Amino acid sequence: MPSLKDLRNRIASVKATQKITKAMQMVAAAKLRRAQEAAVAARPYAERMDAVLANLAGAFDGRDDAHKLMVGTGNDQVHLLVVCTAERGLCGGFNSSIAKLAREHARKLLAQGKEVKILCVGKKGFDALKRDMGKYVIDTVDLRSVKNLRFGDADAIGKRVLAMFDEGAFDVCTLFYARFQSVISQVPTVQQIVPADIAAGPGAADLDGAIYDYEPEEGEILNDLLPRNISVQIFRALLENAASEQGARMSAMDNATRNAGEMIDKLTMSYNRQRQAQITKELIEIISGAEAL
C-alpha cells in the first residue's frame, strides 16, 4: 500500500497533468474555429474544380489525345500513396485512423502483386507506418515549421507528385486524409488524384443547369487545370486535416481532463481513508498506553 507521502505526490502530479490537458483543450478550441472556417471555405472551390473537370472530360471520352493526368498511363502497376497526418500527437485516434486506412489499402495492393510507394505528409504518419510499412516509404514532408497552411505549401507537394508522374515513378496516386465533420467526428477518406477521379462521368454537359462554352479549347484548359487540381485537392486535404486534428485534440484533451478529475477524486478518497486509519491507530495506541499505566 502506498504511503501518505506517495499519495500526496501522485495527487499533485495528476493535478499538474490536468492543468496541462485543460490548457491544451482551450488552445485546440481556439485554433479549431479558424481551421474549420478555412476547411469549409476551401470545399466549394475544390468541389467546383471537380465539376468543371467532369464537364470538360466529357469532350475527351474515348479520344486518344486525352491528357495523361485524366486517363492515366494505361497501367496500374505502381501506386503512390500520399498519407496526410499531423505533425503532433495527443489528438486521440486521428493519426492512427488515417494510417490504418492507408495500411489496409497498401496491403490490398501488395496482395494483388502491385508495387507500393508511400509519401508521408506529417511526422505522425511516418511514425505509425514505419514499423511494418517502412520499406515502402520514399520520403516524409515536414510541415512543423508551417503555422498557417497556405496554398504554396500544398503546391510544393503537388509539383513533387507531378514531377514523379512525369518521370514515370508511379501510375496511380491516392490521397489519404481525414474529412472534418464535427468535433467528435473525423472521417478517414481516400481519394484518387492521378488519374483524376471524374465523378460526373462522361458526357456531363452542364453545371447546375448552365451550359458553358470554353475559350480557349477544352484541351488547353485541361492542360492548365489538371496539374493545378492535384495541388487543390492536396490543399483541401491539408485544411481538412488541420480542422480534424484540432477537433480530435479538443475532444481527447476534454476526456483526459475529466479522467484526471476522476483519478484525483479516487486518490483523494484513498488518501483520506488511509490518513483516518492512521489517526485511529495512533489514538488506539495512546489510549492503550494510558490504560496500561
PDB file of C-alpha atoms in Angstrom:
ATOM      1  CA  MET A   1       0.000   0.000   0.000  1.00  0.00           C
ATOM      2  CA  PRO A   2       1.454   3.435  -0.918  1.00  0.00           C
ATOM      3  CA  SER A   3       2.335   5.792   1.896  1.00  0.00           C
ATOM      4  CA  LEU A   4       0.578   9.112   2.541  1.00  0.00           C
ATOM      5  CA  LYS A   5       3.546  10.942   1.016  1.00  0.00           C
ATOM      6  CA  ASP A   6       3.330   8.815  -2.145  1.00  0.00           C
ATOM      7  CA  LEU A   7      -0.391   9.540  -2.430  1.00  0.00           C
ATOM      8  CA  ARG A   8       0.183  13.286  -1.950  1.00  0.00           C
ATOM      9  CA  ASN A   9       2.862  13.275  -4.644  1.00  0.00           C
ATOM     10  CA  ARG A  10       0.632  11.363  -7.025  1.00  0.00           C
ATOM     11  CA  ILE A  11      -2.318  13.695  -6.441  1.00  0.00           C
ATOM     12  CA  ALA A  12      -0.052  16.702  -7.110  1.00  0.00           C
ATOM     13  CA  SER A  13       1.272  15.047 -10.285  1.00  0.00           C
ATOM     14  CA  VAL A  14      -2.218  14.296 -11.638  1.00  0.00           C
ATOM     15  CA  LYS A  15      -3.358  17.857 -10.841  1.00  0.00           C
ATOM     16  CA  ALA A  16      -0.393  19.245 -12.799  1.00  0.00           C
ATOM     17  CA  THR A  17      -1.253  16.974 -15.728  1.00  0.00           C
ATOM     18  CA  GLN A  18      -4.889  18.078 -15.527  1.00  0.00           C
ATOM     19  CA  LYS A  19      -3.811  21.720 -15.850  1.00  0.00           C
ATOM     20  CA  ILE A  20      -1.833  20.843 -18.986  1.00  0.00           C
ATOM     21  CA  THR A  21      -4.686  18.913 -20.628  1.00  0.00           C
ATOM     22  CA  LYS A  22      -7.126  21.712 -19.794  1.00  0.00           C
ATOM     23  CA  ALA A  23      -4.805  24.281 -21.344  1.00  0.00           C
ATOM     24  CA  MET A  24      -4.354  22.135 -24.454  1.00  0.00           C
ATOM     25  CA  GLN A  25      -8.121  21.770 -24.759  1.00  0.00           C
ATOM     26  CA  MET A  26      -8.578  25.546 -24.647  1.00  0.00           C
ATOM     27  CA  VAL A  27      -5.807  26.112 -27.206  1.00  0.00           C
ATOM     28  CA  ALA A  28      -7.316  23.477 -29.535  1.00  0.00           C
ATOM     29  CA  ALA A  29     -10.747  25.103 -29.172  1.00  0.00           C
ATOM     30  CA  ALA A  30      -9.278  28.483 -30.142  1.00  0.00           C
ATOM     31  CA  LYS A  31      -7.476  27.018 -33.178  1.00  0.00           C
ATOM     32  CA  LEU A  32     -10.425  24.872 -34.227  1.00  0.00           C
ATOM     33  CA  ARG A  33     -12.624  27.771 -35.270  1.00  0.00           C
ATOM     34  CA  ARG A  34     -10.034  29.211 -37.662  1.00  0.00           C
ATOM     35  CA  ALA A  35      -9.138  25.785 -39.041  1.00  0.00           C
ATOM     36  CA  GLN A  36     -12.795  24.863 -39.520  1.00  0.00           C
ATOM     37  CA  GLU A  37     -13.547  28.122 -41.323  1.00  0.00           C
ATOM     38  CA  ALA A  38     -10.571  27.559 -43.654  1.00  0.00           C
ATOM     39  CA  ALA A  39     -11.631  23.969 -44.406  1.00  0.00           C
ATOM     40  CA  VAL A  40     -15.245  24.918 -45.082  1.00  0.00           C
ATOM     41  CA  ALA A  41     -14.168  27.839 -47.280  1.00  0.00           C
ATOM     42  CA  ALA A  42     -11.945  25.561 -49.402  1.00  0.00           C
ATOM     43  CA  ARG A  43     -14.636  22.972 -50.093  1.00  0.00           C
ATOM     44  CA  PRO A  44     -16.681  24.943 -52.676  1.00  0.00           C
ATOM     45  CA  TYR A  45     -13.571  25.748 -54.749  1.00  0.00           C
ATOM     46  CA  ALA A  46     -12.356  22.140 -54.745  1.00  0.00           C
ATOM     47  CA  GLU A  47     -15.831  20.796 -55.495  1.00  0.00           C
ATOM     48  CA  ARG A  48     -16.302  23.320 -58.304  1.00  0.00           C
ATOM     49  CA  MET A  49     -12.928  22.306 -59.721  1.00  0.00           C
ATOM     50  CA  ASP A  50     -14.156  18.695 -59.772  1.00  0.00           C
ATOM     51  CA  ALA A  51     -17.355  19.752 -61.531  1.00  0.00           C
ATOM     52  CA  VAL A  52     -15.520  21.759 -64.198  1.00  0.00           C
ATOM     53  CA  LEU A  53     -13.098  18.900 -64.847  1.00  0.00           C
ATOM     54  CA  ALA A  54     -16.006  16.462 -65.113  1.00  0.00           C
ATOM     55  CA  ASN A  55     -17.706  18.744 -67.599  1.00  0.00           C
ATOM     56  CA  LEU A  56     -14.546  19.106 -69.681  1.00  0.00           C
ATOM     57  CA  ALA A  57     -13.732  15.415 -69.514  1.00  0.00           C
ATOM     58  CA  GLY A  58     -16.929  14.583 -71.380  1.00  0.00           C
ATOM     59  CA  ALA A  59     -15.460  16.056 -74.538  1.00  0.00           C
ATOM     60  CA  PHE A  60     -12.479  13.664 -74.407  1.00  0.00           C
ATOM     61  CA  ASP A  61     -14.307  10.432 -73.712  1.00  0.00           C
ATOM     62  CA  GLY A  62     -12.777   7.720 -75.881  1.00  0.00           C
ATOM     63  CA  ARG A  63     -10.282  10.055 -77.566  1.00  0.00           C
ATOM     64  CA  ASP A  64      -6.591   9.208 -77.911  1.00  0.00           C
ATOM     65  CA  ASP A  65      -5.406  12.752 -77.219  1.00  0.00           C
ATOM     66  CA  ALA A  66      -6.811  12.918 -73.669  1.00  0.00           C
ATOM     67  CA  HIS A  67      -4.438  14.252 -71.010  1.00  0.00           C
ATOM     68  CA  LYS A  68      -2.408  11.613 -69.137  1.00  0.00           C
ATOM     69  CA  LEU A  69      -3.469  13.069 -65.789  1.00  0.00           C
ATOM     70  CA  MET A  70      -7.054  12.326 -66.780  1.00  0.00           C
ATOM     71  CA  VAL A  71      -6.715   8.852 -68.304  1.00  0.00           C
ATOM     72  CA  GLY A  72      -3.509   7.668 -66.635  1.00  0.00           C
ATOM     73  CA  THR A  73      -0.573   5.812 -68.128  1.00  0.00           C
ATOM     74  CA  GLY A  74      -2.659   2.856 -69.250  1.00  0.00           C
ATOM     75  CA  ASN A  75      -1.242   0.773 -66.420  1.00  0.00           C
ATOM     76  CA  ASP A  76      -1.874   0.475 -62.678  1.00  0.00           C
ATOM     77  CA  GLN A  77       1.169  -1.475 -61.515  1.00  0.00           C
ATOM     78  CA  VAL A  78       2.858   1.212 -59.390  1.00  0.00           C
ATOM     79  CA  HIS A  79       0.802   3.061 -56.760  1.00  0.00           C
ATOM     80  CA  LEU A  80       1.849   6.177 -54.852  1.00  0.00           C
ATOM     81  CA  LEU A  81       0.048   6.698 -51.536  1.00  0.00           C
ATOM     82  CA  VAL A  82       0.169  10.256 -50.160  1.00  0.00           C
ATOM     83  CA  VAL A  83      -0.660   9.879 -46.462  1.00  0.00           C
ATOM     84  CA  CYS A  84      -1.508  13.204 -44.791  1.00  0.00           C
ATOM     85  CA  THR A  85      -1.399  13.245 -40.985  1.00  0.00           C
ATOM     86  CA  ALA A  86      -0.483  15.672 -38.197  1.00  0.00           C
ATOM     87  CA  GLU A  87       2.973  16.672 -37.014  1.00  0.00           C
ATOM     88  CA  ARG A  88       1.998  16.245 -33.358  1.00  0.00           C
ATOM     89  CA  GLY A  89       0.134  13.711 -31.285  1.00  0.00           C
ATOM     90  CA  LEU A  90      -2.233  13.935 -28.309  1.00  0.00           C
ATOM     91  CA  CYS A  91      -5.250  14.049 -30.626  1.00  0.00           C
ATOM     92  CA  GLY A  92      -6.928  10.736 -29.955  1.00  0.00           C
ATOM     93  CA  GLY A  93      -7.205   8.307 -32.845  1.00  0.00           C
ATOM     94  CA  PHE A  94      -6.893  10.966 -35.558  1.00  0.00           C
ATOM     95  CA  ASN A  95      -3.441   9.945 -36.860  1.00  0.00           C
ATOM     96  CA  SER A  96      -3.852   6.215 -36.301  1.00  0.00           C
ATOM     97  CA  SER A  97      -7.166   6.057 -38.201  1.00  0.00           C
ATOM     98  CA  ILE A  98      -5.614   7.626 -41.333  1.00  0.00           C
ATOM     99  CA  ALA A  99      -2.544   5.388 -41.070  1.00  0.00           C
ATOM    100  CA  LYS A 100      -4.770   2.333 -40.632  1.00  0.00           C
ATOM    101  CA  LEU A 101      -6.744   3.185 -43.775  1.00  0.00           C
ATOM    102  CA  ALA A 102      -3.520   3.669 -45.761  1.00  0.00           C
ATOM    103  CA  ARG A 103      -2.036   0.432 -44.365  1.00  0.00           C
ATOM    104  CA  GLU A 104      -5.114  -1.593 -45.340  1.00  0.00           C
ATOM    105  CA  HIS A 105      -5.091  -0.070 -48.828  1.00  0.00           C
ATOM    106  CA  ALA A 106      -1.376  -0.815 -49.256  1.00  0.00           C
ATOM    107  CA  ARG A 107      -1.806  -4.427 -48.134  1.00  0.00           C
ATOM    108  CA  LYS A 108      -4.618  -4.978 -50.638  1.00  0.00           C
ATOM    109  CA  LEU A 109      -2.420  -3.634 -53.434  1.00  0.00           C
ATOM    110  CA  LEU A 110       0.543  -5.760 -52.354  1.00  0.00           C
ATOM    111  CA  ALA A 111      -1.700  -8.841 -52.234  1.00  0.00           C
ATOM    112  CA  GLN A 112      -2.616  -8.121 -55.872  1.00  0.00           C
ATOM    113  CA  GLY A 113       1.060  -8.007 -56.822  1.00  0.00           C
ATOM    114  CA  LYS A 114       1.226  -4.215 -57.183  1.00  0.00           C
ATOM    115  CA  GLU A 115       4.187  -2.046 -56.270  1.00  0.00           C
ATOM    116  CA  VAL A 116       3.542   0.474 -53.483  1.00  0.00           C
ATOM    117  CA  LYS A 117       5.317   3.739 -52.675  1.00  0.00           C
ATOM    118  CA  ILE A 118       4.311   5.892 -49.708  1.00  0.00           C
ATOM    119  CA  LEU A 119       4.866   9.627 -49.345  1.00  0.00           C
ATOM    120  CA  CYS A 120       4.109  10.741 -45.782  1.00  0.00           C
ATOM    121  CA  VAL A 121       2.960  14.316 -45.214  1.00  0.00           C
ATOM    122  CA  GLY A 122       3.333  14.744 -41.468  1.00  0.00           C
ATOM    123  CA  LYS A 123       5.634  13.093 -38.943  1.00  0.00           C
ATOM    124  CA  LYS A 124       2.956  11.050 -37.175  1.00  0.00           C
ATOM    125  CA  GLY A 125       2.009   9.210 -40.349  1.00  0.00           C
ATOM    126  CA  PHE A 126       5.575   8.017 -40.765  1.00  0.00           C
ATOM    127  CA  ASP A 127       5.778   7.037 -37.094  1.00  0.00           C
ATOM    128  CA  ALA A 128       2.629   4.918 -37.458  1.00  0.00           C
ATOM    129  CA  LEU A 129       3.692   3.238 -40.703  1.00  0.00           C
ATOM    130  CA  LYS A 130       7.450   2.789 -40.289  1.00  0.00           C
ATOM    131  CA  ARG A 131       7.262  -0.469 -38.315  1.00  0.00           C
ATOM    132  CA  ASP A 132       5.502  -2.602 -40.934  1.00  0.00           C
ATOM    133  CA  MET A 133       5.476  -0.306 -43.995  1.00  0.00           C
ATOM    134  CA  GLY A 134       8.786   1.484 -43.538  1.00  0.00           C
ATOM    135  CA  LYS A 135      10.438  -0.091 -46.580  1.00  0.00           C
ATOM    136  CA  TYR A 136       7.741   1.367 -48.833  1.00  0.00           C
ATOM    137  CA  VAL A 137       8.088   4.947 -47.521  1.00  0.00           C
ATOM    138  CA  ILE A 138      10.069   7.006 -50.010  1.00  0.00           C
ATOM    139  CA  ASP A 139      10.081  10.282 -48.058  1.00  0.00           C
ATOM    140  CA  THR A 140       8.387  12.398 -45.391  1.00  0.00           C
ATOM    141  CA  VAL A 141       7.264  16.015 -45.897  1.00  0.00           C
ATOM    142  CA  ASP A 142       7.860  18.012 -42.713  1.00  0.00           C
ATOM    143  CA  LEU A 143       5.369  20.832 -42.068  1.00  0.00           C
ATOM    144  CA  ARG A 144       6.256  21.501 -38.422  1.00  0.00           C
ATOM    145  CA  SER A 145       7.554  24.977 -39.257  1.00  0.00           C
ATOM    146  CA  VAL A 146       4.282  25.928 -41.005  1.00  0.00           C
ATOM    147  CA  LYS A 147       1.982  27.788 -38.613  1.00  0.00           C
ATOM    148  CA  ASN A 148      -0.729  28.755 -41.102  1.00  0.00           C
ATOM    149  CA  LEU A 149      -1.284  26.495 -44.088  1.00  0.00           C
ATOM    150  CA  ARG A 150      -1.191  28.249 -47.454  1.00  0.00           C
ATOM    151  CA  PHE A 151      -1.737  27.057 -50.986  1.00  0.00           C
ATOM    152  CA  GLY A 152       2.010  27.301 -51.616  1.00  0.00           C
ATOM    153  CA  ASP A 153       2.637  24.536 -49.086  1.00  0.00           C
ATOM    154  CA  ALA A 154       0.274  22.190 -50.922  1.00  0.00           C
ATOM    155  CA  ASP A 155       1.516  23.353 -54.325  1.00  0.00           C
ATOM    156  CA  ALA A 156       5.068  22.286 -53.453  1.00  0.00           C
ATOM    157  CA  ILE A 157       3.794  18.786 -52.654  1.00  0.00           C
ATOM    158  CA  GLY A 158       1.633  18.788 -55.795  1.00  0.00           C
ATOM    159  CA  LYS A 159       4.581  19.747 -58.003  1.00  0.00           C
ATOM    160  CA  ARG A 160       6.635  16.964 -56.474  1.00  0.00           C
ATOM    161  CA  VAL A 161       3.879  14.451 -57.255  1.00  0.00           C
ATOM    162  CA  LEU A 162       3.677  15.788 -60.830  1.00  0.00           C
ATOM    163  CA  ALA A 163       7.444  15.535 -61.261  1.00  0.00           C
ATOM    164  CA  MET A 164       7.352  11.898 -60.111  1.00  0.00           C
ATOM    165  CA  PHE A 165       4.486  11.184 -62.518  1.00  0.00           C
ATOM    166  CA  ASP A 166       6.343  12.775 -65.421  1.00  0.00           C
ATOM    167  CA  GLU A 167       9.378  10.614 -64.568  1.00  0.00           C
ATOM    168  CA  GLY A 168       7.215   7.509 -64.673  1.00  0.00           C
ATOM    169  CA  ALA A 169       7.704   6.787 -60.957  1.00  0.00           C
ATOM    170  CA  PHE A 170       4.065   5.712 -60.498  1.00  0.00           C
ATOM    171  CA  ASP A 171       0.859   5.019 -62.382  1.00  0.00           C
ATOM    172  CA  VAL A 172      -1.815   5.803 -59.773  1.00  0.00           C
ATOM    173  CA  CYS A 173      -1.702   8.315 -56.919  1.00  0.00           C
ATOM    174  CA  THR A 174      -4.084   8.113 -53.967  1.00  0.00           C
ATOM    175  CA  LEU A 175      -4.547  10.683 -51.217  1.00  0.00           C
ATOM    176  CA  PHE A 176      -5.366   9.823 -47.587  1.00  0.00           C
ATOM    177  CA  TYR A 177      -6.679  12.335 -45.053  1.00  0.00           C
ATOM    178  CA  ALA A 178      -9.493  12.884 -42.529  1.00  0.00           C
ATOM    179  CA  ARG A 179     -12.548  14.866 -43.573  1.00  0.00           C
ATOM    180  CA  PHE A 180     -13.816  17.138 -40.805  1.00  0.00           C
ATOM    181  CA  GLN A 181     -17.453  16.690 -39.826  1.00  0.00           C
ATOM    182  CA  SER A 182     -17.587  17.808 -36.200  1.00  0.00           C
ATOM    183  CA  VAL A 183     -15.518  17.964 -33.035  1.00  0.00           C
ATOM    184  CA  ILE A 184     -16.256  14.311 -32.326  1.00  0.00           C
ATOM    185  CA  SER A 185     -16.367  13.039 -35.910  1.00  0.00           C
ATOM    186  CA  GLN A 186     -13.472  12.997 -38.384  1.00  0.00           C
ATOM    187  CA  VAL A 187     -13.891  10.595 -41.293  1.00  0.00           C
ATOM    188  CA  PRO A 188     -10.763   8.931 -42.762  1.00  0.00           C
ATOM    189  CA  THR A 189     -11.006   9.486 -46.506  1.00  0.00           C
ATOM    190  CA  VAL A 190      -9.285   8.033 -49.555  1.00  0.00           C
ATOM    191  CA  GLN A 191      -9.260   9.954 -52.835  1.00  0.00           C
ATOM    192  CA  GLN A 192      -7.592   9.119 -56.130  1.00  0.00           C
ATOM    193  CA  ILE A 193      -5.980  12.189 -57.687  1.00  0.00           C
ATOM    194  CA  VAL A 194      -3.918  10.628 -60.510  1.00  0.00           C
ATOM    195  CA  PRO A 195      -5.539   9.859 -62.839  1.00  0.00           C
ATOM    196  CA  ALA A 196      -8.219  12.347 -61.844  1.00  0.00           C
ATOM    197  CA  ASP A 197     -11.334  10.687 -60.470  1.00  0.00           C
ATOM    198  CA  ILE A 198     -14.050  12.245 -62.620  1.00  0.00           C
ATOM    199  CA  ALA A 199     -17.177  11.673 -60.553  1.00  0.00           C
ATOM    200  CA  ALA A 200     -19.678  13.069 -63.030  1.00  0.00           C
ATOM    201  CA  GLY A 201     -18.666  10.597 -65.717  1.00  0.00           C
ATOM    202  CA  PRO A 202     -18.516  11.078 -69.476  1.00  0.00           C
ATOM    203  CA  GLY A 203     -20.972  13.250 -71.268  1.00  0.00           C
ATOM    204  CA  ALA A 204     -21.545  15.752 -68.462  1.00  0.00           C
ATOM    205  CA  ALA A 205     -22.851  18.773 -70.323  1.00  0.00           C
ATOM    206  CA  ASP A 206     -23.881  21.242 -67.694  1.00  0.00           C
ATOM    207  CA  LEU A 207     -23.089  22.587 -64.243  1.00  0.00           C
ATOM    208  CA  ASP A 208     -26.141  23.362 -62.109  1.00  0.00           C
ATOM    209  CA  GLY A 209     -28.259  23.658 -65.227  1.00  0.00           C
ATOM    210  CA  ALA A 210     -25.886  26.046 -67.043  1.00  0.00           C
ATOM    211  CA  ILE A 211     -24.154  25.134 -70.291  1.00  0.00           C
ATOM    212  CA  TYR A 212     -20.686  26.557 -70.861  1.00  0.00           C
ATOM    213  CA  ASP A 213     -18.711  27.335 -73.989  1.00  0.00           C
ATOM    214  CA  TYR A 214     -14.987  27.279 -73.209  1.00  0.00           C
ATOM    215  CA  GLU A 215     -12.440  29.686 -74.635  1.00  0.00           C
ATOM    216  CA  PRO A 216      -9.739  28.580 -75.313  1.00  0.00           C
ATOM    217  CA  GLU A 217     -10.433  24.992 -76.267  1.00  0.00           C
ATOM    218  CA  GLU A 218     -11.114  22.287 -73.690  1.00  0.00           C
ATOM    219  CA  GLY A 219      -7.701  20.695 -74.230  1.00  0.00           C
ATOM    220  CA  GLU A 220      -5.816  23.882 -73.389  1.00  0.00           C
ATOM    221  CA  ILE A 221      -7.897  24.420 -70.272  1.00  0.00           C
ATOM    222  CA  LEU A 222      -7.323  20.841 -69.119  1.00  0.00           C
ATOM    223  CA  ASN A 223      -3.570  21.230 -69.606  1.00  0.00           C
ATOM    224  CA  ASP A 224      -3.682  24.013 -67.022  1.00  0.00           C
ATOM    225  CA  LEU A 225      -6.416  22.761 -64.694  1.00  0.00           C
ATOM    226  CA  LEU A 226      -5.374  19.119 -64.293  1.00  0.00           C
ATOM    227  CA  PRO A 227      -1.944  19.865 -62.765  1.00  0.00           C
ATOM    228  CA  ARG A 228      -3.493  22.601 -60.620  1.00  0.00           C
ATOM    229  CA  ASN A 229      -6.225  20.218 -59.499  1.00  0.00           C
ATOM    230  CA  ILE A 230      -3.630  17.992 -57.794  1.00  0.00           C
ATOM    231  CA  SER A 231      -2.416  20.899 -55.655  1.00  0.00           C
ATOM    232  CA  VAL A 232      -6.006  21.989 -54.970  1.00  0.00           C
ATOM    233  CA  GLN A 233      -7.016  18.536 -53.736  1.00  0.00           C
ATOM    234  CA  ILE A 234      -3.893  18.273 -51.576  1.00  0.00           C
ATOM    235  CA  PHE A 235      -4.586  21.718 -50.148  1.00  0.00           C
ATOM    236  CA  ARG A 236      -8.145  20.725 -49.315  1.00  0.00           C
ATOM    237  CA  ALA A 237      -6.851  17.550 -47.646  1.00  0.00           C
ATOM    238  CA  LEU A 238      -4.376  19.541 -45.529  1.00  0.00           C
ATOM    239  CA  LEU A 239      -7.070  22.006 -44.452  1.00  0.00           C
ATOM    240  CA  GLU A 240      -9.499  19.209 -43.621  1.00  0.00           C
ATOM    241  CA  ASN A 241      -6.732  17.545 -41.638  1.00  0.00           C
ATOM    242  CA  ALA A 242      -5.937  20.743 -39.744  1.00  0.00           C
ATOM    243  CA  ALA A 243      -9.558  21.133 -38.634  1.00  0.00           C
ATOM    244  CA  SER A 244      -9.876  17.420 -37.851  1.00  0.00           C
ATOM    245  CA  GLU A 245      -6.676  17.465 -35.801  1.00  0.00           C
ATOM    246  CA  GLN A 246      -7.834  20.348 -33.615  1.00  0.00           C
ATOM    247  CA  GLY A 247     -11.290  18.825 -33.195  1.00  0.00           C
ATOM    248  CA  ALA A 248      -9.813  15.457 -32.238  1.00  0.00           C
ATOM    249  CA  ARG A 249      -7.325  17.093 -29.855  1.00  0.00           C
ATOM    250  CA  MET A 250     -10.053  19.166 -28.223  1.00  0.00           C
ATOM    251  CA  SER A 251     -12.159  16.052 -27.659  1.00  0.00           C
ATOM    252  CA  ALA A 252      -9.198  13.960 -26.450  1.00  0.00           C
ATOM    253  CA  MET A 253      -7.985  16.619 -24.022  1.00  0.00           C
ATOM    254  CA  ASP A 254     -11.514  17.092 -22.681  1.00  0.00           C
ATOM    255  CA  ASN A 255     -11.695  13.361 -21.969  1.00  0.00           C
ATOM    256  CA  ALA A 256      -8.231  13.429 -20.420  1.00  0.00           C
ATOM    257  CA  THR A 257      -9.174  16.356 -18.167  1.00  0.00           C
ATOM    258  CA  ARG A 258     -12.307  14.598 -16.941  1.00  0.00           C
ATOM    259  CA  ASN A 259     -10.402  11.344 -16.405  1.00  0.00           C
ATOM    260  CA  ALA A 260      -7.768  13.229 -14.409  1.00  0.00           C
ATOM    261  CA  GLY A 261     -10.522  14.713 -12.253  1.00  0.00           C
ATOM    262  CA  GLU A 262     -11.935  11.264 -11.558  1.00  0.00           C
ATOM    263  CA  MET A 263      -8.471   9.948 -10.710  1.00  0.00           C
ATOM    264  CA  ILE A 264      -7.859  12.861  -8.316  1.00  0.00           C
ATOM    265  CA  ASP A 265     -11.161  12.119  -6.560  1.00  0.00           C
ATOM    266  CA  LYS A 266     -10.247   8.434  -6.134  1.00  0.00           C
ATOM    267  CA  LEU A 267      -6.729   9.225  -4.912  1.00  0.00           C
ATOM    268  CA  THR A 268      -8.049  11.840  -2.503  1.00  0.00           C
ATOM    269  CA  MET A 269     -10.563   9.359  -1.092  1.00  0.00           C
ATOM    270  CA  SER A 270      -7.834   6.751  -0.698  1.00  0.00           C
ATOM    271  CA  TYR A 271      -5.577   9.343   0.946  1.00  0.00           C
ATOM    272  CA  ASN A 272      -8.307  10.406   3.397  1.00  0.00           C
ATOM    273  CA  ARG A 273      -9.163   6.823   4.297  1.00  0.00           C
ATOM    274  CA  GLN A 274      -5.540   5.913   4.894  1.00  0.00           C
ATOM    275  CA  ARG A 275      -4.961   9.085   6.897  1.00  0.00           C
ATOM    276  CA  GLN A 276      -8.071   8.396   9.010  1.00  0.00           C
ATOM    277  CA  ALA A 277      -6.924   4.820   9.621  1.00  0.00           C
ATOM    278  CA  GLN A 278      -3.507   6.060  10.678  1.00  0.00           C
ATOM    279  CA  ILE A 279      -5.009   8.636  13.060  1.00  0.00           C
ATOM    280  CA  THR A 280      -7.328   5.982  14.520  1.00  0.00           C
ATOM    281  CA  LYS A 281      -4.390   3.630  15.010  1.00  0.00           C
ATOM    282  CA  GLU A 282      -2.381   6.324  16.799  1.00  0.00           C
ATOM    283  CA  LEU A 283      -5.342   7.131  19.074  1.00  0.00           C
ATOM    284  CA  ILE A 284      -5.769   3.468  19.963  1.00  0.00           C
ATOM    285  CA  GLU A 285      -2.091   3.225  20.822  1.00  0.00           C
ATOM    286  CA  ILE A 286      -2.285   6.323  23.037  1.00  0.00           C
ATOM    287  CA  ILE A 287      -5.416   5.081  24.816  1.00  0.00           C
ATOM    288  CA  SER A 288      -3.931   1.586  25.304  1.00  0.00           C
ATOM    289  CA  GLY A 289      -0.742   3.063  26.704  1.00  0.00           C
ATOM    290  CA  ALA A 290      -2.673   5.329  29.082  1.00  0.00           C
ATOM    291  CA  GLU A 291      -4.715   2.403  30.382  1.00  0.00           C
ATOM    292  CA  ALA A 292      -1.578   0.341  30.976  1.00  0.00           C
ATOM    293  CA  LEU A 293      -0.132   2.974  33.351  1.00  0.00           C
TER     294      LEU A 293
END
